[in-house]
Amino acid sequence: MSGAKSGRQLLRQEVVEGIKRYILEERLRPGDPLPTEPALCEALGASRSSVREAVKILAALDIVEVRHGHGTYVGRLSLSALVESLTFRGLLSPDDDFQVMADLVDVRELFERGMADRIVSLLNEEQLDKLDGLVTTMRRTGAKEGHGFVEADRAFHALLVAPLGNELIGQLSMAFWDVYSIVAPHLDGFTHADETATIAAHQNIVDAARAGDITGFMKALGEHYAPVRRRISEARARDSALSRKPSGGSGPLTVGP
């Protein structure tokens, strides 16, 4: 019985790889149509059920997109599966939350600091004005207003790397930002002082970019991420202290993004 199951899994994976290979060999792009189900069955020498299972797997990974009544197309190839995996990892194990957060902050800063010279040189006046506008929105709404502040923060970092024209960096940056925003509320509190420092750091980033000051730009990025790391470290220390206390104490701490 287990041998038969293993055989089915192997066949399904072979069909998955066959469809991926077809997309690459035919140089298909996102949105391009794939052959019909009967054509795939014939081309891959697989049963209809195996092809359907393979398509479901590839659709979950956003490699293909099934448009009911129209057919199957090459997907957007987004990082949604990576976001889901990282988010689930952080939420599944409370002990892992802090490490997930620390890792994500490192990756976000790595992108922006590593590309600092190119970002500063490529940002145009219109983009700089939009960044200024997003900082104004953050200042006007405040973190307690919820979505307005968070959405402006996300849009700020998306626009910051947009001039690079690197779709992979853009997707990864936003993927890690989304995971961060989902996992963050499970950590410690976001104070008014943190909010003020966050807004000031974003403004310093824009001002340095507008002045063409790469050193100042990187310093401002450091000012932005240092408090985040401090809050993670403090939350980790408090959580460790609570775990050493007898049961019956307070519940888990929470933190805003």
Short mmCIF file of C-alpha atoms in Angstrom, two decimals:
data_model
loop_
_atom_site.label_atom_id
_atom_site.label_comp_id
_atom_site.label_asym_id
_atom_site.label_seq_id
_atom_site.Cartn_x
_atom_site.Cartn_y
_atom_site.Cartn_z
CA MET A 1 0.00 0.00 0.00
CA SER A 2 2.75 2.45 0.97
CA GLY A 3 4.66 1.44 -2.17
CA ALA A 4 1.69 2.32 -4.34
CA LYS A 5 1.34 5.68 -2.57
CA SER A 6 5.03 6.41 -3.01
CA GLY A 7 4.73 5.58 -6.70
CA ARG A 8 1.84 8.03 -7.10
CA GLN A 9 3.82 10.75 -5.32
CA LEU A 10 6.81 10.12 -7.55
CA LEU A 11 4.68 10.27 -10.71
CA ARG A 12 2.98 13.46 -9.56
CA GLN A 13 6.36 15.10 -8.88
CA GLU A 14 7.60 14.01 -12.30
CA VAL A 15 4.59 15.71 -13.90
CA VAL A 16 5.24 18.85 -11.82
CA GLU A 17 8.82 18.94 -13.08
CA GLY A 18 7.63 18.24 -16.63
CA ILE A 19 5.30 21.24 -16.62
CA LYS A 20 8.02 23.48 -15.16
CA ARG A 21 10.45 22.24 -17.80
CA TYR A 22 7.91 22.97 -20.55
CA ILE A 23 7.50 26.57 -19.31
CA LEU A 24 11.27 27.08 -19.35
CA GLU A 25 11.93 25.39 -22.69
CA GLU A 26 9.12 27.31 -24.40
CA ARG A 27 10.31 30.57 -22.77
CA LEU A 28 6.82 31.33 -21.53
CA ARG A 29 6.18 34.49 -19.54
CA PRO A 30 3.64 35.26 -16.78
CA GLY A 31 0.17 35.31 -18.33
CA ASP A 32 1.05 33.06 -21.28
CA PRO A 33 -1.32 30.09 -21.79
CA LEU A 34 -0.29 26.50 -21.18
CA PRO A 35 -1.46 23.61 -23.38
CA THR A 36 -4.87 22.13 -22.63
CA GLU A 37 -5.15 19.33 -20.09
CA PRO A 38 -5.41 16.59 -22.78
CA ALA A 39 -2.38 18.06 -24.57
CA LEU A 40 -0.35 18.04 -21.34
CA CYS A 41 -1.38 14.45 -20.66
CA GLU A 42 -0.17 13.42 -24.11
CA ALA A 43 3.04 15.46 -23.99
CA LEU A 44 4.02 14.20 -20.52
CA GLY A 45 2.68 10.66 -20.88
CA ALA A 46 0.66 11.15 -17.69
CA SER A 47 -2.91 10.50 -16.64
CA ARG A 48 -5.46 13.27 -16.32
CA SER A 49 -5.53 12.88 -12.53
CA SER A 50 -1.73 13.22 -12.29
CA VAL A 51 -1.78 16.38 -14.42
CA ARG A 52 -4.58 17.85 -12.30
CA GLU A 53 -2.69 17.13 -9.08
CA ALA A 54 0.48 18.65 -10.52
CA VAL A 55 -1.38 21.78 -11.63
CA LYS A 56 -2.84 22.18 -8.12
CA ILE A 57 0.67 22.02 -6.63
CA LEU A 58 2.03 24.55 -9.12
CA ALA A 59 -0.99 26.84 -8.59
CA ALA A 60 -0.32 26.85 -4.84
CA LEU A 61 3.23 28.01 -5.60
CA ASP A 62 1.89 30.67 -8.00
CA ILE A 63 3.85 29.09 -10.86
CA VAL A 64 0.63 28.52 -12.79
CA GLU A 65 -2.78 30.16 -12.60
CA VAL A 66 -6.01 28.28 -13.30
CA ARG A 67 -8.70 30.47 -14.83
CA HIS A 68 -11.86 28.41 -14.66
CA GLY A 69 -13.58 28.26 -18.01
CA HIS A 70 -10.53 29.65 -19.80
CA GLY A 71 -7.57 27.36 -19.10
CA THR A 72 -4.23 27.30 -17.30
CA TYR A 73 -1.68 30.09 -17.61
CA VAL A 74 1.82 30.81 -16.35
CA GLY A 75 1.40 32.43 -12.93
CA ARG A 76 2.73 35.69 -11.54
CA LEU A 77 5.63 33.79 -9.96
CA SER A 78 5.22 35.81 -6.77
CA LEU A 79 6.70 34.92 -3.39
CA SER A 80 3.32 34.33 -1.74
CA ALA A 81 4.27 30.75 -0.85
CA LEU A 82 7.45 32.00 0.84
CA VAL A 83 5.46 34.58 2.81
CA GLU A 84 2.98 31.93 3.97
CA SER A 85 5.79 29.58 4.98
CA LEU A 86 7.72 32.20 6.94
CA THR A 87 4.59 33.52 8.61
CA PHE A 88 3.46 30.06 9.64
CA ARG A 89 6.92 29.31 10.99
CA GLY A 90 6.76 32.38 13.21
CA LEU A 91 3.21 31.77 14.41
CA LEU A 92 3.58 28.01 14.90
CA SER A 93 6.31 28.27 17.53
CA PRO A 94 6.22 31.23 19.97
CA ASP A 95 9.85 30.48 20.87
CA ASP A 96 10.75 31.12 17.23
CA ASP A 97 8.99 34.49 16.92
CA PHE A 98 11.92 36.59 18.04
CA GLN A 99 14.42 34.83 15.77
CA VAL A 100 12.06 35.16 12.80
CA MET A 101 11.73 38.87 13.50
CA ALA A 102 15.46 39.38 13.89
CA ASP A 103 16.17 37.51 10.66
CA LEU A 104 13.62 39.55 8.72
CA VAL A 105 15.01 42.86 9.97
CA ASP A 106 18.51 41.76 8.90
CA VAL A 107 17.29 40.88 5.41
CA ARG A 108 15.30 44.10 4.95
CA GLU A 109 18.23 46.25 5.98
CA LEU A 110 20.61 44.19 3.86
CA PHE A 111 18.65 45.03 0.71
CA GLU A 112 18.48 48.74 1.39
CA ARG A 113 22.00 49.28 2.72
CA GLY A 114 23.58 47.03 0.10
CA MET A 115 21.94 49.03 -2.68
CA ALA A 116 22.24 52.45 -1.00
CA ASP A 117 24.44 54.08 -3.64
CA ARG A 118 22.20 52.93 -6.50
CA ILE A 119 18.99 53.87 -4.68
CA VAL A 120 20.25 57.39 -3.94
CA SER A 121 21.47 57.92 -7.50
CA LEU A 122 18.27 56.56 -9.12
CA LEU A 123 15.56 58.23 -7.03
CA ASN A 124 14.08 61.12 -9.02
CA GLU A 125 12.33 64.23 -7.73
CA GLU A 126 8.86 62.81 -8.23
CA GLN A 127 9.74 59.68 -6.23
CA LEU A 128 11.39 61.75 -3.49
CA ASP A 129 8.27 63.90 -3.25
CA LYS A 130 6.14 60.76 -2.93
CA LEU A 131 8.43 59.47 -0.17
CA ASP A 132 8.05 62.81 1.62
CA GLY A 133 4.29 62.50 1.23
CA LEU A 134 4.31 59.04 2.79
CA VAL A 135 6.27 60.33 5.79
CA THR A 136 3.67 63.10 6.13
CA THR A 137 0.93 60.46 6.10
CA MET A 138 2.72 58.50 8.84
CA ARG A 139 3.08 61.68 10.90
CA ARG A 140 -0.57 62.66 10.39
CA THR A 141 -2.18 59.28 11.06
CA GLY A 142 0.10 57.92 13.77
CA ALA A 143 0.58 54.25 14.63
CA LYS A 144 -2.56 54.14 16.78
CA GLU A 145 -4.67 54.79 13.69
CA GLY A 146 -3.57 51.35 12.47
CA HIS A 147 -3.74 50.79 8.74
CA GLY A 148 -2.91 54.32 7.58
CA PHE A 149 0.46 54.33 9.31
CA VAL A 150 1.26 50.73 8.41
CA GLU A 151 0.28 51.10 4.76
CA ALA A 152 2.35 54.29 4.41
CA ASP A 153 5.35 52.53 5.98
CA ARG A 154 5.02 49.59 3.58
CA ALA A 155 4.58 51.86 0.57
CA PHE A 156 7.66 53.85 1.64
CA HIS A 157 9.92 50.80 1.57
CA ALA A 158 8.37 49.55 -1.68
CA LEU A 159 9.09 52.90 -3.36
CA LEU A 160 12.59 53.02 -1.89
CA VAL A 161 13.73 49.95 -3.85
CA ALA A 162 11.50 50.52 -6.90
CA PRO A 163 14.11 52.59 -8.82
CA LEU A 164 16.40 49.57 -8.88
CA GLY A 165 14.11 47.97 -11.43
CA ASN A 166 14.89 44.59 -9.86
CA GLU A 167 11.62 42.67 -9.57
CA LEU A 168 13.15 39.97 -7.37
CA ILE A 169 14.46 42.48 -4.82
CA GLY A 170 11.13 44.26 -4.86
CA GLN A 171 9.19 41.04 -4.25
CA LEU A 172 11.55 39.83 -1.54
CA SER A 173 11.55 43.19 0.21
CA MET A 174 7.76 43.31 0.32
CA ALA A 175 7.48 39.62 1.19
CA PHE A 176 9.67 40.06 4.22
CA TRP A 177 7.85 43.30 5.13
CA ASP A 178 4.51 41.48 5.01
CA VAL A 179 5.80 38.64 7.19
CA TYR A 180 7.23 41.18 9.62
CA SER A 181 3.91 43.03 9.89
CA ILE A 182 2.00 39.78 10.50
CA VAL A 183 4.36 38.38 13.12
CA ALA A 184 5.15 41.70 14.86
CA PRO A 185 1.87 42.01 16.82
CA HIS A 186 2.84 38.85 18.69
CA LEU A 187 5.82 40.61 20.28
CA ASP A 188 6.20 43.63 22.61
CA GLY A 189 4.59 47.10 22.52
CA PHE A 190 5.16 49.93 20.06
CA THR A 191 5.38 53.12 22.17
CA HIS A 192 4.84 56.75 21.25
CA ALA A 193 8.60 57.25 21.47
CA ASP A 194 9.09 54.39 19.01
CA GLU A 195 6.56 55.97 16.66
CA THR A 196 8.32 59.35 16.82
CA ALA A 197 11.73 57.75 16.19
CA THR A 198 10.35 55.72 13.26
CA ILE A 199 8.89 58.80 11.57
CA ALA A 200 12.09 60.80 12.13
CA ALA A 201 14.22 58.00 10.67
CA HIS A 202 12.05 57.81 7.55
CA GLN A 203 12.33 61.58 7.11
CA ASN A 204 16.12 61.40 7.51
CA ILE A 205 16.24 58.69 4.81
CA VAL A 206 14.38 60.93 2.37
CA ASP A 207 16.44 64.03 3.25
CA ALA A 208 19.73 62.16 2.78
CA ALA A 209 18.57 60.71 -0.56
CA ARG A 210 17.47 64.14 -1.77
CA ALA A 211 20.87 65.56 -0.84
CA GLY A 212 22.69 62.70 -2.60
CA ASP A 213 24.32 61.87 0.74
CA ILE A 214 24.99 58.11 0.65
CA THR A 215 26.73 58.11 4.04
CA GLY A 216 23.82 59.98 5.59
CA PHE A 217 21.37 57.65 3.84
CA MET A 218 23.02 54.56 5.33
CA LYS A 219 23.21 56.23 8.76
CA ALA A 220 19.48 56.99 8.58
CA LEU A 221 18.75 53.36 7.69
CA GLY A 222 20.75 52.28 10.73
CA GLU A 223 18.75 54.71 12.88
CA HIS A 224 15.57 53.19 11.50
CA TYR A 225 16.44 49.55 12.18
CA ALA A 226 18.38 49.90 15.47
CA PRO A 227 15.26 50.60 17.60
CA VAL A 228 13.49 47.65 15.98
CA ARG A 229 16.33 45.36 17.02
CA ARG A 230 16.24 46.86 20.52
CA ARG A 231 12.53 46.09 20.89
CA ILE A 232 13.08 42.53 19.71
CA SER A 233 15.93 42.09 22.19
CA GLU A 234 13.87 43.54 25.06
CA ALA A 235 10.87 41.39 24.19
CA ARG A 236 13.07 38.30 24.07
CA ALA A 237 14.52 39.11 27.51
CA ARG A 238 11.06 39.68 29.03
CA ASP A 239 9.71 36.50 27.50
CA SER A 240 12.66 34.56 28.87
CA ALA A 241 12.07 36.02 32.34
CA LEU A 242 8.36 35.14 32.21
CA SER A 243 9.11 31.59 31.15
CA ARG A 244 11.19 31.12 34.30
CA LYS A 245 8.33 32.24 36.55
CA PRO A 246 5.78 29.77 37.99
CA SER A 247 2.67 29.25 35.85
CA GLY A 248 -0.33 31.49 36.44
CA GLY A 249 1.37 34.72 35.40
CA SER A 250 0.35 37.13 32.71
CA GLY A 251 -0.31 36.11 29.13
CA PRO A 252 2.00 36.57 26.15
CA LEU A 253 3.27 40.05 25.35
CA THR A 254 2.23 41.82 22.19
CA VAL A 255 3.95 44.38 19.99
CA GLY A 256 2.78 46.68 17.21
CA PRO A 257 4.58 46.75 13.86
#
